[in-house]
Short mmCIF file of C-alpha atoms in Angstrom, two decimals:
data_model
loop_
_atom_site.label_atom_id
_atom_site.label_comp_id
_atom_site.label_asym_id
_atom_site.label_seq_id
_atom_site.Cartn_x
_atom_site.Cartn_y
_atom_site.Cartn_z
CA UNK A 1 -4.77 -1.55 -46.67
CA UNK A 2 -3.40 -4.35 -48.86
CA UNK A 3 -6.67 -5.14 -50.65
CA UNK A 4 -7.35 -1.48 -51.56
CA UNK A 5 -3.78 -1.18 -52.89
CA UNK A 6 -4.30 -4.28 -55.01
CA UNK A 7 -7.57 -2.87 -56.33
CA UNK A 8 -5.84 0.42 -57.15
CA UNK A 9 -3.11 -1.29 -59.19
CA UNK A 10 -5.58 -3.53 -60.99
CA UNK A 11 -7.92 -0.58 -61.63
CA UNK A 12 -5.02 1.31 -63.23
CA UNK A 13 -4.40 -1.66 -65.51
CA UNK A 14 -8.10 -1.85 -66.37
CA UNK A 15 -8.18 1.84 -67.29
CA UNK A 16 -5.28 1.32 -69.66
CA UNK A 17 -6.78 -1.79 -71.27
CA UNK A 18 -10.07 0.03 -71.85
CA UNK A 19 -8.18 2.46 -74.11
CA UNK A 20 -6.41 -0.22 -76.14
CA UNK A 21 -7.42 -1.86 -79.36
CA UNK A 22 -6.38 -5.49 -79.74
CA UNK A 23 -3.81 -4.22 -82.28
CA UNK A 24 -2.26 -1.92 -79.65
CA UNK A 25 -2.41 -4.75 -77.12
CA UNK A 26 -0.45 -7.11 -79.36
CA UNK A 27 1.99 -4.59 -80.88
CA UNK A 28 5.61 -5.65 -80.24
CA UNK A 29 7.68 -3.02 -78.42
CA UNK A 30 11.31 -2.82 -79.49
CA UNK A 31 12.29 -1.35 -76.09
CA UNK A 32 10.92 -4.49 -74.42
CA UNK A 33 12.69 -7.05 -76.61
CA UNK A 34 9.58 -7.13 -78.83
CA UNK A 35 7.26 -8.23 -76.03
CA UNK A 36 3.77 -6.75 -75.99
CA UNK A 37 1.48 -5.03 -73.51
CA UNK A 38 -0.69 -8.13 -73.80
CA UNK A 39 2.13 -10.47 -72.81
CA UNK A 40 2.94 -8.43 -69.71
CA UNK A 41 -0.74 -8.20 -68.84
CA UNK A 42 -1.12 -11.98 -69.19
CA UNK A 43 1.84 -12.50 -66.88
CA UNK A 44 0.34 -10.22 -64.21
CA UNK A 45 -3.07 -11.89 -64.43
CA UNK A 46 -1.75 -15.43 -64.39
CA UNK A 47 0.31 -14.86 -61.27
CA UNK A 48 -2.84 -13.76 -59.42
CA UNK A 49 -4.80 -16.66 -60.92
CA UNK A 50 -2.10 -19.08 -59.84
CA UNK A 51 -2.33 -17.90 -56.23
CA UNK A 52 -6.13 -18.12 -56.37
CA UNK A 53 -6.17 -21.59 -57.92
CA UNK A 54 -3.60 -23.03 -55.49
CA UNK A 55 -4.85 -21.30 -52.31
CA UNK A 56 -7.04 -24.21 -51.18
CA UNK A 57 -4.35 -26.91 -51.35
CA UNK A 58 -1.86 -24.59 -49.60
CA UNK A 59 1.06 -25.13 -51.99
CA UNK A 60 1.78 -22.32 -54.45
CA UNK A 61 4.03 -22.82 -57.45
CA UNK A 62 3.98 -19.82 -59.82
CA UNK A 63 5.72 -21.87 -62.50
CA UNK A 64 2.53 -23.94 -62.80
CA UNK A 65 0.49 -21.25 -64.50
CA UNK A 66 -2.10 -21.94 -67.19
CA UNK A 67 -0.55 -19.64 -69.81
CA UNK A 68 -3.82 -18.77 -71.55
CA UNK A 69 -2.75 -16.87 -74.65
CA UNK A 70 -6.26 -15.45 -75.08
CA UNK A 71 -5.43 -13.11 -72.21
CA UNK A 72 -2.59 -11.50 -74.18
CA UNK A 73 -4.54 -11.10 -77.42
CA UNK A 74 -8.05 -10.09 -76.34
CA UNK A 75 -8.42 -6.98 -74.17
CA UNK A 76 -12.04 -7.83 -73.31
CA UNK A 77 -11.04 -11.26 -72.03
CA UNK A 78 -8.14 -9.74 -70.06
CA UNK A 79 -10.54 -7.22 -68.49
CA UNK A 80 -12.89 -10.04 -67.47
CA UNK A 81 -9.96 -11.88 -65.86
CA UNK A 82 -8.96 -8.76 -63.89
CA UNK A 83 -12.55 -8.31 -62.67
CA UNK A 84 -12.58 -11.96 -61.52
CA UNK A 85 -9.29 -11.47 -59.67
CA UNK A 86 -10.58 -8.38 -57.86
CA UNK A 87 -13.69 -10.31 -56.76
CA UNK A 88 -11.62 -13.17 -55.32
CA UNK A 89 -8.88 -11.34 -53.40
CA UNK A 90 -10.51 -11.20 -49.99
CA UNK A 91 -9.69 -14.46 -48.30
CA UNK A 92 -8.51 -15.42 -44.86
CA UNK A 93 -4.78 -15.25 -44.34
CA UNK A 94 -3.36 -18.74 -44.00
CA UNK A 95 0.00 -20.42 -44.16
CA UNK A 96 1.14 -21.45 -47.61
CA UNK A 97 4.13 -23.33 -48.91
CA UNK A 98 5.85 -21.67 -51.85
CA UNK A 99 7.37 -24.24 -54.17
CA UNK A 100 9.82 -23.40 -56.94
CA UNK A 101 12.76 -24.87 -58.78
CA UNK A 102 15.79 -22.57 -58.86
CA UNK A 103 18.94 -23.71 -60.66
CA UNK A 104 17.65 -27.31 -60.70
CA UNK A 105 17.06 -27.27 -56.94
CA UNK A 106 13.52 -27.64 -55.63
CA UNK A 107 12.83 -25.08 -52.92
CA UNK A 108 10.03 -25.07 -50.37
CA UNK A 109 9.59 -21.79 -48.54
CA UNK A 110 7.03 -21.01 -45.85
CA UNK A 111 4.80 -18.08 -46.69
CA UNK A 112 1.22 -16.97 -46.20
CA UNK A 113 -1.61 -15.64 -48.30
CA UNK A 114 -1.12 -11.97 -47.40
CA UNK A 115 2.63 -12.19 -48.14
CA UNK A 116 1.87 -13.68 -51.54
CA UNK A 117 -0.71 -10.97 -52.24
CA UNK A 118 1.96 -8.39 -51.43
CA UNK A 119 4.37 -10.19 -53.76
CA UNK A 120 1.75 -10.11 -56.51
CA UNK A 121 1.15 -6.39 -55.93
CA UNK A 122 4.86 -5.61 -56.28
CA UNK A 123 5.10 -7.92 -59.28
CA UNK A 124 2.09 -6.20 -60.88
CA UNK A 125 3.64 -2.75 -60.40
CA UNK A 126 6.95 -3.98 -61.84
CA UNK A 127 5.23 -5.22 -65.00
CA UNK A 128 3.16 -2.04 -65.20
CA UNK A 129 6.45 -0.13 -65.32
CA UNK A 130 7.46 -2.29 -68.28
CA UNK A 131 4.04 -1.77 -69.90
CA UNK A 132 4.57 1.98 -69.50
CA UNK A 133 7.59 1.73 -71.83
CA UNK A 134 5.32 0.28 -74.52
CA UNK A 135 2.56 2.81 -73.81
CA UNK A 136 4.95 5.70 -74.45
CA UNK A 137 5.24 4.62 -78.09
CA UNK A 138 1.43 4.84 -78.42
CA UNK A 139 0.88 8.58 -78.20
CA UNK A 140 -2.93 8.37 -78.20
CA UNK A 141 -3.01 6.66 -74.78
CA UNK A 142 -3.27 8.37 -71.43
CA UNK A 143 -2.07 6.84 -68.19
CA UNK A 144 -1.70 8.13 -64.68
CA UNK A 145 1.77 9.51 -63.91
CA UNK A 146 2.02 6.97 -61.05
CA UNK A 147 1.25 3.97 -63.29
CA UNK A 148 4.04 1.46 -62.73
CA UNK A 149 5.57 3.37 -59.83
CA UNK A 150 6.09 1.61 -56.50
CA UNK A 151 3.81 2.79 -53.69
CA UNK A 152 6.87 3.55 -51.54
CA UNK A 153 8.26 5.80 -54.29
CA UNK A 154 4.95 7.65 -54.57
CA UNK A 155 4.95 8.26 -50.80
CA UNK A 156 8.59 9.37 -50.88
CA UNK A 157 7.86 11.85 -53.66
CA UNK A 158 4.95 13.27 -51.64
CA UNK A 159 7.26 13.81 -48.67
CA UNK A 160 9.87 15.53 -50.83
CA UNK A 161 7.24 17.86 -52.29
CA UNK A 162 6.26 19.17 -48.84
#
């Protein structure tokens, strides 16, 4: 169920990017402290890439991302990156060590691949919610009503509607 949910979130992002010009993609949004849809998209993509690139050695540090600014300025390149991510998601679950510095303290936390995929899904949805703020200023775009909404919220709303 996790992989299909990841594909769903990434497909939603792809559908949005297919509607965007590079100008729309790089347009600062006042409601997001002048960040752009492209910047949020790059952040989503690079978190997935980071997990992919560090999977083999078993130590994941999301602060050690590539920060490829082409992703935030070129919708076609961003779409290619998303397609690559979707093709690489299905791996065996294995133990991973999450490494991060928080308030000048280096932390090492045991995790596993599936847990990190789930983290990336939730992180993706969070940034899609932020992207939605920018999309609302671009009236010519259409997005699904559930874009940027947590899966648990969608299920809750379904239950309330019954």
